[in-house]
PDB file of C-alpha atoms in Angstrom:
ATOM      1  CA  UNK A   2       2.770  18.745 -55.853  1.00 80.00           C
ATOM      2  CA  UNK A   3       1.155  20.894 -58.630  1.00 91.00           C
ATOM      3  CA  UNK A   4      -0.028  24.457 -58.782  1.00 95.00           C
ATOM      4  CA  UNK A   5      -3.314  24.854 -60.784  1.00 93.00           C
ATOM      5  CA  UNK A   6      -2.538  28.183 -62.202  1.00 94.00           C
ATOM      6  CA  UNK A   7      -0.156  31.168 -62.087  1.00 96.00           C
ATOM      7  CA  UNK A   8      -2.670  32.715 -59.798  1.00 96.00           C
ATOM      8  CA  UNK A   9      -2.502  29.826 -57.569  1.00 96.00           C
ATOM      9  CA  UNK A  10       1.315  30.306 -57.263  1.00 96.00           C
ATOM     10  CA  UNK A  11       0.873  33.997 -56.370  1.00 97.00           C
ATOM     11  CA  UNK A  12      -1.766  32.864 -53.631  1.00 97.00           C
ATOM     12  CA  UNK A  13       0.904  30.582 -52.117  1.00 97.00           C
ATOM     13  CA  UNK A  14       3.519  33.307 -52.159  1.00 97.00           C
ATOM     14  CA  UNK A  15       1.105  35.795 -50.577  1.00 97.00           C
ATOM     15  CA  UNK A  16       0.134  32.977 -47.737  1.00 97.00           C
ATOM     16  CA  UNK A  17       3.773  32.217 -47.130  1.00 97.00           C
ATOM     17  CA  UNK A  18       4.385  36.027 -46.608  1.00 97.00           C
ATOM     18  CA  UNK A  19       1.393  36.174 -44.300  1.00 97.00           C
ATOM     19  CA  UNK A  20       2.079  32.879 -42.561  1.00 97.00           C
ATOM     20  CA  UNK A  21       2.701  34.579 -39.009  1.00 96.00           C
ATOM     21  CA  UNK A  22      -0.918  35.655 -38.904  1.00 97.00           C
ATOM     22  CA  UNK A  23      -2.340  32.486 -40.872  1.00 97.00           C
ATOM     23  CA  UNK A  24      -4.263  29.448 -39.592  1.00 98.00           C
ATOM     24  CA  UNK A  25      -3.760  26.146 -41.209  1.00 98.00           C
ATOM     25  CA  UNK A  26      -6.853  24.026 -41.534  1.00 98.00           C
ATOM     26  CA  UNK A  27      -6.426  20.306 -42.098  1.00 98.00           C
ATOM     27  CA  UNK A  28      -8.786  17.500 -42.534  1.00 96.00           C
ATOM     28  CA  UNK A  29      -7.759  14.033 -40.985  1.00 94.00           C
ATOM     29  CA  UNK A  30      -8.630  11.164 -43.162  1.00 91.00           C
ATOM     30  CA  UNK A  31      -7.040  11.398 -46.638  1.00 90.00           C
ATOM     31  CA  UNK A  32      -4.895  14.489 -45.499  1.00 94.00           C
ATOM     32  CA  UNK A  33      -2.988  13.665 -42.388  1.00 95.00           C
ATOM     33  CA  UNK A  34      -3.933   9.971 -42.473  1.00 93.00           C
ATOM     34  CA  UNK A  35      -3.870   7.573 -45.505  1.00 88.00           C
ATOM     35  CA  UNK A  36      -7.423   6.210 -46.452  1.00 79.00           C
ATOM     36  CA  UNK A  37      -7.865   2.651 -45.091  1.00 75.00           C
ATOM     37  CA  UNK A  38     -10.564   0.019 -45.311  1.00 73.00           C
ATOM     38  CA  UNK A  39     -10.958   0.068 -41.449  1.00 74.00           C
ATOM     39  CA  UNK A  40     -11.638   3.579 -40.019  1.00 75.00           C
ATOM     40  CA  UNK A  41     -10.355   2.397 -36.642  1.00 75.00           C
ATOM     41  CA  UNK A  42      -6.917   1.989 -38.180  1.00 79.00           C
ATOM     42  CA  UNK A  43      -6.482   5.196 -39.843  1.00 81.00           C
ATOM     43  CA  UNK A  44      -3.553   6.666 -37.844  1.00 90.00           C
ATOM     44  CA  UNK A  45      -1.647   9.840 -38.700  1.00 94.00           C
ATOM     45  CA  UNK A  46       1.218   9.614 -41.183  1.00 94.00           C
ATOM     46  CA  UNK A  47       4.629   8.646 -39.378  1.00 94.00           C
ATOM     47  CA  UNK A  48       6.004  12.231 -40.368  1.00 95.00           C
ATOM     48  CA  UNK A  49       2.877  14.048 -39.430  1.00 95.00           C
ATOM     49  CA  UNK A  50       4.050  14.848 -35.920  1.00 95.00           C
ATOM     50  CA  UNK A  51       7.397  16.426 -36.698  1.00 96.00           C
ATOM     51  CA  UNK A  52       5.947  18.375 -39.704  1.00 97.00           C
ATOM     52  CA  UNK A  53       3.059  20.011 -37.608  1.00 97.00           C
ATOM     53  CA  UNK A  54       5.253  20.810 -34.562  1.00 96.00           C
ATOM     54  CA  UNK A  55       7.718  22.632 -37.074  1.00 96.00           C
ATOM     55  CA  UNK A  56       4.818  24.276 -38.855  1.00 97.00           C
ATOM     56  CA  UNK A  57       3.370  25.670 -35.777  1.00 96.00           C
ATOM     57  CA  UNK A  58       6.556  27.659 -35.154  1.00 95.00           C
ATOM     58  CA  UNK A  59       5.750  29.946 -38.238  1.00 96.00           C
ATOM     59  CA  UNK A  60       1.989  30.071 -38.251  1.00 97.00           C
ATOM     60  CA  UNK A  61      -0.587  31.508 -35.726  1.00 96.00           C
ATOM     61  CA  UNK A  62      -2.436  28.251 -35.197  1.00 97.00           C
ATOM     62  CA  UNK A  63      -3.240  24.733 -36.696  1.00 97.00           C
ATOM     63  CA  UNK A  64      -6.590  23.159 -36.663  1.00 97.00           C
ATOM     64  CA  UNK A  65      -7.604  19.575 -37.554  1.00 97.00           C
ATOM     65  CA  UNK A  66     -11.339  19.965 -38.893  1.00 96.00           C
ATOM     66  CA  UNK A  67     -12.706  16.380 -39.354  1.00 93.00           C
ATOM     67  CA  UNK A  68     -15.762  14.362 -39.437  1.00 87.00           C
ATOM     68  CA  UNK A  69     -14.490  12.018 -36.914  1.00 88.00           C
ATOM     69  CA  UNK A  70     -15.447  12.326 -33.261  1.00 89.00           C
ATOM     70  CA  UNK A  71     -12.705  14.624 -31.605  1.00 92.00           C
ATOM     71  CA  UNK A  72     -11.615  11.940 -29.137  1.00 92.00           C
ATOM     72  CA  UNK A  73     -11.162   9.391 -31.923  1.00 92.00           C
ATOM     73  CA  UNK A  74      -9.064  11.980 -33.956  1.00 93.00           C
ATOM     74  CA  UNK A  75      -6.995  12.808 -30.922  1.00 95.00           C
ATOM     75  CA  UNK A  76      -6.160   9.150 -30.356  1.00 94.00           C
ATOM     76  CA  UNK A  77      -5.586   8.106 -33.988  1.00 92.00           C
ATOM     77  CA  UNK A  78      -3.447  11.273 -34.618  1.00 92.00           C
ATOM     78  CA  UNK A  79      -1.616  11.347 -31.203  1.00 93.00           C
ATOM     79  CA  UNK A  80      -2.765  14.776 -31.375  1.00 95.00           C
ATOM     80  CA  UNK A  81      -2.832  15.254 -27.677  1.00 94.00           C
ATOM     81  CA  UNK A  82       0.936  14.859 -27.523  1.00 95.00           C
ATOM     82  CA  UNK A  83       1.550  16.735 -30.664  1.00 96.00           C
ATOM     83  CA  UNK A  84      -0.554  19.608 -29.024  1.00 95.00           C
ATOM     84  CA  UNK A  85       1.764  19.631 -25.916  1.00 94.00           C
ATOM     85  CA  UNK A  86       4.679  20.058 -28.108  1.00 94.00           C
ATOM     86  CA  UNK A  87       2.873  22.873 -30.264  1.00 95.00           C
ATOM     87  CA  UNK A  88       1.924  24.490 -26.758  1.00 93.00           C
ATOM     88  CA  UNK A  89       5.754  24.532 -25.812  1.00 89.00           C
ATOM     89  CA  UNK A  90       6.336  26.835 -28.853  1.00 85.00           C
ATOM     90  CA  UNK A  91       3.674  29.338 -27.526  1.00 90.00           C
ATOM     91  CA  UNK A  92       1.096  28.198 -30.179  1.00 93.00           C
ATOM     92  CA  UNK A  93      -1.971  26.296 -30.297  1.00 95.00           C
ATOM     93  CA  UNK A  94      -3.427  23.217 -31.980  1.00 97.00           C
ATOM     94  CA  UNK A  95      -7.389  22.870 -32.215  1.00 97.00           C
ATOM     95  CA  UNK A  96      -9.323  19.804 -33.097  1.00 97.00           C
ATOM     96  CA  UNK A  97     -12.879  20.385 -34.463  1.00 95.00           C
ATOM     97  CA  UNK A  98     -14.627  16.952 -34.520  1.00 93.00           C
ATOM     98  CA  UNK A  99     -18.000  15.950 -36.074  1.00 87.00           C
ATOM     99  CA  UNK A 100     -17.756  18.890 -38.581  1.00 87.00           C
ATOM    100  CA  UNK A 101     -17.373  21.409 -35.863  1.00 86.00           C
ATOM    101  CA  UNK A 102     -19.818  20.019 -33.261  1.00 86.00           C
ATOM    102  CA  UNK A 103     -17.025  19.044 -31.063  1.00 91.00           C
ATOM    103  CA  UNK A 104     -14.046  21.138 -29.804  1.00 94.00           C
ATOM    104  CA  UNK A 105     -10.628  20.653 -28.306  1.00 96.00           C
ATOM    105  CA  UNK A 106      -7.535  22.619 -27.921  1.00 95.00           C
ATOM    106  CA  UNK A 107      -4.086  22.231 -26.678  1.00 94.00           C
ATOM    107  CA  UNK A 108      -4.905  25.101 -24.189  1.00 89.00           C
ATOM    108  CA  UNK A 109      -8.248  23.841 -23.048  1.00 84.00           C
ATOM    109  CA  UNK A 110      -7.498  20.138 -22.983  1.00 85.00           C
ATOM    110  CA  UNK A 111     -10.976  18.511 -22.905  1.00 91.00           C
ATOM    111  CA  UNK A 112     -13.530  18.010 -25.612  1.00 90.00           C
ATOM    112  CA  UNK A 113     -16.436  20.219 -25.427  1.00 87.00           C
ATOM    113  CA  UNK A 114     -19.585  18.587 -26.901  1.00 80.00           C
ATOM    114  CA  UNK A 115     -23.292  19.255 -27.342  1.00 79.00           C
ATOM    115  CA  UNK A 116     -26.052  16.776 -26.796  1.00 84.00           C
ATOM    116  CA  UNK A 117     -26.911  14.320 -29.778  1.00 83.00           C
ATOM    117  CA  UNK A 118     -29.406  15.852 -32.096  1.00 82.00           C
ATOM    118  CA  UNK A 119     -33.201  14.916 -31.628  1.00 86.00           C
ATOM    119  CA  UNK A 120     -34.246  11.960 -34.139  1.00 91.00           C
ATOM    120  CA  UNK A 121     -30.873  10.470 -34.346  1.00 92.00           C
ATOM    121  CA  UNK A 122     -31.442   7.571 -31.955  1.00 92.00           C
ATOM    122  CA  UNK A 123     -34.726   6.553 -34.020  1.00 94.00           C
ATOM    123  CA  UNK A 124     -32.863   7.042 -37.178  1.00 95.00           C
ATOM    124  CA  UNK A 125     -30.229   4.561 -35.944  1.00 94.00           C
ATOM    125  CA  UNK A 126     -32.886   2.056 -34.990  1.00 94.00           C
ATOM    126  CA  UNK A 127     -34.520   2.187 -38.487  1.00 95.00           C
ATOM    127  CA  UNK A 128     -31.154   2.226 -40.459  1.00 96.00           C
ATOM    128  CA  UNK A 129     -30.406  -1.616 -40.503  1.00 95.00           C
ATOM    129  CA  UNK A 130     -33.675  -2.349 -42.064  1.00 95.00           C
ATOM    130  CA  UNK A 131     -33.064   0.290 -44.775  1.00 95.00           C
ATOM    131  CA  UNK A 132     -29.525  -1.188 -45.511  1.00 95.00           C
ATOM    132  CA  UNK A 133     -30.949  -4.796 -45.876  1.00 94.00           C
ATOM    133  CA  UNK A 134     -33.692  -3.499 -48.283  1.00 93.00           C
ATOM    134  CA  UNK A 135     -30.966  -1.668 -50.352  1.00 93.00           C
ATOM    135  CA  UNK A 136     -28.795  -4.935 -50.394  1.00 92.00           C
ATOM    136  CA  UNK A 137     -26.143  -3.119 -48.271  1.00 93.00           C
ATOM    137  CA  UNK A 138     -26.730  -5.130 -44.924  1.00 92.00           C
ATOM    138  CA  UNK A 139     -23.013  -5.742 -44.683  1.00 92.00           C
ATOM    139  CA  UNK A 140     -22.112  -1.929 -44.857  1.00 93.00           C
ATOM    140  CA  UNK A 141     -20.047  -0.816 -41.758  1.00 92.00           C
ATOM    141  CA  UNK A 142     -22.133   1.389 -39.514  1.00 93.00           C
ATOM    142  CA  UNK A 143     -20.173   3.922 -37.357  1.00 89.00           C
ATOM    143  CA  UNK A 144     -21.927   5.385 -34.373  1.00 88.00           C
ATOM    144  CA  UNK A 145     -20.174   8.826 -33.627  1.00 83.00           C
ATOM    145  CA  UNK A 146     -22.342   9.801 -30.727  1.00 82.00           C
ATOM    146  CA  UNK A 147     -23.369  12.985 -32.524  1.00 83.00           C
ATOM    147  CA  UNK A 148     -23.862  11.286 -35.944  1.00 86.00           C
ATOM    148  CA  UNK A 149     -24.001   8.163 -37.730  1.00 92.00           C
ATOM    149  CA  UNK A 150     -21.789   7.143 -40.872  1.00 91.00           C
ATOM    150  CA  UNK A 151     -22.546   4.230 -43.274  1.00 95.00           C
ATOM    151  CA  UNK A 152     -19.233   3.064 -44.772  1.00 92.00           C
ATOM    152  CA  UNK A 153     -19.332   1.128 -47.978  1.00 93.00           C
ATOM    153  CA  UNK A 154     -15.863   0.625 -48.657  1.00 87.00           C
ATOM    154  CA  UNK A 155     -15.825  -3.028 -47.627  1.00 87.00           C
ATOM    155  CA  UNK A 156     -18.876  -3.991 -49.981  1.00 91.00           C
ATOM    156  CA  UNK A 157     -18.159  -5.580 -53.506  1.00 89.00           C
ATOM    157  CA  UNK A 158     -18.855  -2.419 -55.331  1.00 90.00           C
ATOM    158  CA  UNK A 159     -18.545   0.341 -52.854  1.00 91.00           C
ATOM    159  CA  UNK A 160     -19.295   3.427 -55.036  1.00 89.00           C
ATOM    160  CA  UNK A 161     -22.455   1.772 -56.560  1.00 92.00           C
ATOM    161  CA  UNK A 162     -23.714   0.822 -53.081  1.00 94.00           C
ATOM    162  CA  UNK A 163     -23.241   4.275 -51.579  1.00 93.00           C
ATOM    163  CA  UNK A 164     -25.113   5.736 -54.774  1.00 93.00           C
ATOM    164  CA  UNK A 165     -27.940   3.354 -54.137  1.00 94.00           C
ATOM    165  CA  UNK A 166     -28.275   4.284 -50.356  1.00 95.00           C
ATOM    166  CA  UNK A 167     -28.352   8.027 -51.004  1.00 95.00           C
ATOM    167  CA  UNK A 168     -32.022   8.472 -51.877  1.00 95.00           C
ATOM    168  CA  UNK A 169     -33.433   6.292 -49.034  1.00 95.00           C
ATOM    169  CA  UNK A 170     -31.066   7.547 -46.367  1.00 97.00           C
ATOM    170  CA  UNK A 171     -31.915  11.062 -47.406  1.00 96.00           C
ATOM    171  CA  UNK A 172     -35.552  10.326 -46.961  1.00 96.00           C
ATOM    172  CA  UNK A 173     -34.964   8.829 -43.451  1.00 95.00           C
ATOM    173  CA  UNK A 174     -33.001  11.639 -42.557  1.00 95.00           C
ATOM    174  CA  UNK A 175     -35.438  14.230 -43.688  1.00 95.00           C
ATOM    175  CA  UNK A 176     -38.240  12.309 -41.613  1.00 95.00           C
ATOM    176  CA  UNK A 177     -36.220  12.929 -38.432  1.00 94.00           C
ATOM    177  CA  UNK A 178     -35.003  16.578 -39.111  1.00 93.00           C
ATOM    178  CA  UNK A 179     -31.291  15.492 -39.768  1.00 93.00           C
ATOM    179  CA  UNK A 180     -28.863  16.437 -42.360  1.00 90.00           C
ATOM    180  CA  UNK A 181     -26.990  14.043 -44.875  1.00 92.00           C
ATOM    181  CA  UNK A 182     -23.665  14.367 -46.008  1.00 86.00           C
ATOM    182  CA  UNK A 183     -22.129  12.067 -48.771  1.00 88.00           C
ATOM    183  CA  UNK A 184     -18.447  11.439 -48.904  1.00 82.00           C
ATOM    184  CA  UNK A 185     -15.967   9.076 -50.408  1.00 78.00           C
ATOM    185  CA  UNK A 186     -17.773   5.731 -50.056  1.00 87.00           C
ATOM    186  CA  UNK A 187     -19.551   6.921 -46.918  1.00 89.00           C
ATOM    187  CA  UNK A 188     -22.846   8.604 -46.092  1.00 93.00           C
ATOM    188  CA  UNK A 189     -22.960  10.582 -42.778  1.00 90.00           C
ATOM    189  CA  UNK A 190     -26.156  11.800 -41.112  1.00 92.00           C
ATOM    190  CA  UNK A 191     -26.012  14.368 -38.416  1.00 87.00           C
ATOM    191  CA  UNK A 192     -27.776  17.574 -37.119  1.00 83.00           C
ATOM    192  CA  UNK A 193     -28.301  20.292 -39.567  1.00 82.00           C
ATOM    193  CA  UNK A 194     -26.332  23.537 -39.470  1.00 76.00           C
ATOM    194  CA  UNK A 195     -22.866  22.369 -38.625  1.00 77.00           C
ATOM    195  CA  UNK A 196     -20.195  22.155 -41.194  1.00 86.00           C
ATOM    196  CA  UNK A 197     -16.500  22.428 -41.690  1.00 93.00           C
ATOM    197  CA  UNK A 198     -17.106  26.066 -43.329  1.00 93.00           C
ATOM    198  CA  UNK A 199     -18.527  27.230 -39.870  1.00 91.00           C
ATOM    199  CA  UNK A 200     -15.468  25.807 -38.174  1.00 94.00           C
ATOM    200  CA  UNK A 201     -13.226  28.078 -40.628  1.00 96.00           C
ATOM    201  CA  UNK A 202     -15.257  31.116 -39.857  1.00 95.00           C
ATOM    202  CA  UNK A 203     -14.922  30.304 -36.085  1.00 94.00           C
ATOM    203  CA  UNK A 204     -11.192  30.084 -36.394  1.00 96.00           C
ATOM    204  CA  UNK A 205     -10.703  33.358 -38.384  1.00 97.00           C
ATOM    205  CA  UNK A 206     -12.784  35.085 -35.830  1.00 96.00           C
ATOM    206  CA  UNK A 207     -11.263  33.749 -32.668  1.00 95.00           C
ATOM    207  CA  UNK A 208      -7.731  33.850 -33.973  1.00 96.00           C
ATOM    208  CA  UNK A 209      -8.061  37.057 -35.609  1.00 96.00           C
ATOM    209  CA  UNK A 210      -6.496  35.313 -38.684  1.00 97.00           C
ATOM    210  CA  UNK A 211      -4.712  37.345 -41.511  1.00 97.00           C
ATOM    211  CA  UNK A 212      -4.394  34.230 -43.782  1.00 97.00           C
ATOM    212  CA  UNK A 213      -5.927  30.789 -44.250  1.00 98.00           C
ATOM    213  CA  UNK A 214      -4.919  27.534 -45.729  1.00 98.00           C
ATOM    214  CA  UNK A 215      -7.280  24.482 -45.935  1.00 98.00           C
ATOM    215  CA  UNK A 216      -6.422  21.097 -47.107  1.00 97.00           C
ATOM    216  CA  UNK A 217      -9.006  18.589 -47.814  1.00 94.00           C
ATOM    217  CA  UNK A 218      -9.932  15.454 -49.930  1.00 90.00           C
ATOM    218  CA  UNK A 219     -13.663  14.720 -49.859  1.00 86.00           C
ATOM    219  CA  UNK A 220     -17.160  16.201 -50.431  1.00 83.00           C
ATOM    220  CA  UNK A 221     -17.454  16.998 -46.651  1.00 83.00           C
ATOM    221  CA  UNK A 222     -14.602  19.557 -47.196  1.00 92.00           C
ATOM    222  CA  UNK A 223     -16.630  21.704 -49.811  1.00 92.00           C
ATOM    223  CA  UNK A 224     -18.162  23.900 -46.928  1.00 92.00           C
ATOM    224  CA  UNK A 225     -14.803  24.698 -45.939  1.00 95.00           C
ATOM    225  CA  UNK A 226     -13.480  25.580 -49.366  1.00 96.00           C
ATOM    226  CA  UNK A 227     -16.647  27.798 -49.612  1.00 96.00           C
ATOM    227  CA  UNK A 228     -15.691  29.417 -46.416  1.00 97.00           C
ATOM    228  CA  UNK A 229     -12.087  29.961 -47.423  1.00 98.00           C
ATOM    229  CA  UNK A 230     -13.286  31.434 -50.729  1.00 97.00           C
ATOM    230  CA  UNK A 231     -15.336  33.997 -48.934  1.00 97.00           C
ATOM    231  CA  UNK A 232     -12.275  35.140 -47.004  1.00 97.00           C
ATOM    232  CA  UNK A 233     -10.461  35.435 -50.511  1.00 97.00           C
ATOM    233  CA  UNK A 234     -13.127  37.705 -51.681  1.00 96.00           C
ATOM    234  CA  UNK A 235     -12.638  39.912 -48.696  1.00 96.00           C
ATOM    235  CA  UNK A 236      -8.970  40.209 -49.722  1.00 96.00           C
ATOM    236  CA  UNK A 237      -7.257  37.705 -47.178  1.00 98.00           C
ATOM    237  CA  UNK A 238      -4.478  35.604 -48.513  1.00 98.00           C
ATOM    238  CA  UNK A 239      -5.775  32.076 -48.827  1.00 98.00           C
ATOM    239  CA  UNK A 240      -4.826  28.602 -50.237  1.00 98.00           C
ATOM    240  CA  UNK A 241      -7.130  25.686 -51.151  1.00 98.00           C
ATOM    241  CA  UNK A 242      -5.231  22.326 -51.210  1.00 97.00           C
ATOM    242  CA  UNK A 243      -6.878  19.058 -52.615  1.00 95.00           C
ATOM    243  CA  UNK A 244      -5.242  15.696 -51.533  1.00 94.00           C
ATOM    244  CA  UNK A 245      -6.012  13.736 -54.712  1.00 87.00           C
ATOM    245  CA  UNK A 246      -7.936  10.436 -54.727  1.00 70.00           C
ATOM    246  CA  UNK A 247      -8.962   8.150 -57.624  1.00 61.00           C
ATOM    247  CA  UNK A 248     -12.500   7.871 -55.798  1.00 54.00           C
ATOM    248  CA  UNK A 249     -13.239  11.564 -55.401  1.00 57.00           C
ATOM    249  CA  UNK A 250     -12.331  14.590 -57.523  1.00 66.00           C
ATOM    250  CA  UNK A 251     -14.828  17.371 -56.388  1.00 77.00           C
ATOM    251  CA  UNK A 252     -12.341  19.442 -54.952  1.00 87.00           C
ATOM    252  CA  UNK A 253      -9.748  19.322 -57.526  1.00 90.00           C
ATOM    253  CA  UNK A 254     -11.271  21.830 -59.913  1.00 89.00           C
ATOM    254  CA  UNK A 255     -11.607  24.382 -57.044  1.00 93.00           C
ATOM    255  CA  UNK A 256      -8.121  23.812 -55.557  1.00 95.00           C
ATOM    256  CA  UNK A 257      -4.906  25.965 -55.806  1.00 97.00           C
ATOM    257  CA  UNK A 258      -2.650  23.113 -55.212  1.00 97.00           C
ATOM    258  CA  UNK A 259      -3.061  19.341 -56.097  1.00 96.00           C
ATOM    259  CA  UNK A 260      -0.966  16.890 -54.110  1.00 95.00           C
ATOM    260  CA  UNK A 261      -0.780  13.113 -53.714  1.00 93.00           C
ATOM    261  CA  UNK A 262      -2.372  12.133 -50.390  1.00 92.00           C
ATOM    262  CA  UNK A 263      -0.875  12.720 -47.058  1.00 95.00           C
ATOM    263  CA  UNK A 264       2.562  12.379 -48.355  1.00 95.00           C
ATOM    264  CA  UNK A 265       2.028  15.350 -50.830  1.00 96.00           C
ATOM    265  CA  UNK A 266       0.166  17.464 -47.895  1.00 97.00           C
ATOM    266  CA  UNK A 267       3.211  17.073 -45.823  1.00 97.00           C
ATOM    267  CA  UNK A 268       5.581  17.912 -48.463  1.00 97.00           C
ATOM    268  CA  UNK A 269       3.536  21.116 -49.005  1.00 97.00           C
ATOM    269  CA  UNK A 270       3.669  21.961 -45.355  1.00 97.00           C
ATOM    270  CA  UNK A 271       7.298  21.393 -45.138  1.00 97.00           C
ATOM    271  CA  UNK A 272       7.726  23.831 -48.040  1.00 97.00           C
ATOM    272  CA  UNK A 273       5.465  26.430 -46.315  1.00 97.00           C
ATOM    273  CA  UNK A 274       7.551  26.121 -43.182  1.00 97.00           C
ATOM    274  CA  UNK A 275      10.773  26.765 -45.098  1.00 96.00           C
ATOM    275  CA  UNK A 276       9.524  29.541 -47.189  1.00 96.00           C
ATOM    276  CA  UNK A 277       7.626  31.403 -44.220  1.00 93.00           C
ATOM    277  CA  UNK A 278      10.908  31.372 -42.333  1.00 69.00           C
ATOM    278  CA  UNK A 279      13.031  33.018 -44.919  1.00 67.00           C
TER     279      UNK A 279
END
């Protein structure tokens, strides 16, 4: 765990002092779960449950903010059961799935989800032909209900394949009124206007937060970083955490703390739990 500056160390100290009023926002993949070739096998870190339950005792709320469908994150993260334990301490766990399009909480234990965006079904029908033309026919296509993600991790040159797909997928998304979000060897297409930044703003308003930590690892977390920096400019104690990856470094230059994957994230959260309780 490395602080990126002396100012970052001070930000951590201020957040620890304000922990009881703070919300902790966490991406799932790469933050609570190791990155794996098969997204269906991305289970939460074995220590995640205990760390989150302990952390909940010293903060206002915890939120998992992910591009995954909420139900999928709940299953892979055992978040339903973790939410029960957190609720026993009088606190709340939130899951914002599909970049905030879906929502679940340990109080209201059902997933609230809108209808799929117009144009998505047509986009999905046209996608296989696009992939074949881009020599990426073997890419893994993940249908999320409200979005579709094309994973290039299994291809021989995943980064080059992702870059090759960006322009034609953007053009196809534009034709159907959809938004495109590139990530770590993945490109996701979904309805415009939803982002992790909006999820951050919703949490702050609803929880009357007096502090905010967000930990991410990928391009899809940039909007959340933007929202947290807005809160910082307004005088709120905040901390930005980057879970490092060899494949993506966009967040590192903006982070206050750099950690090595889920192990590093959990180490930081343990430290925050200790320091907030002193």
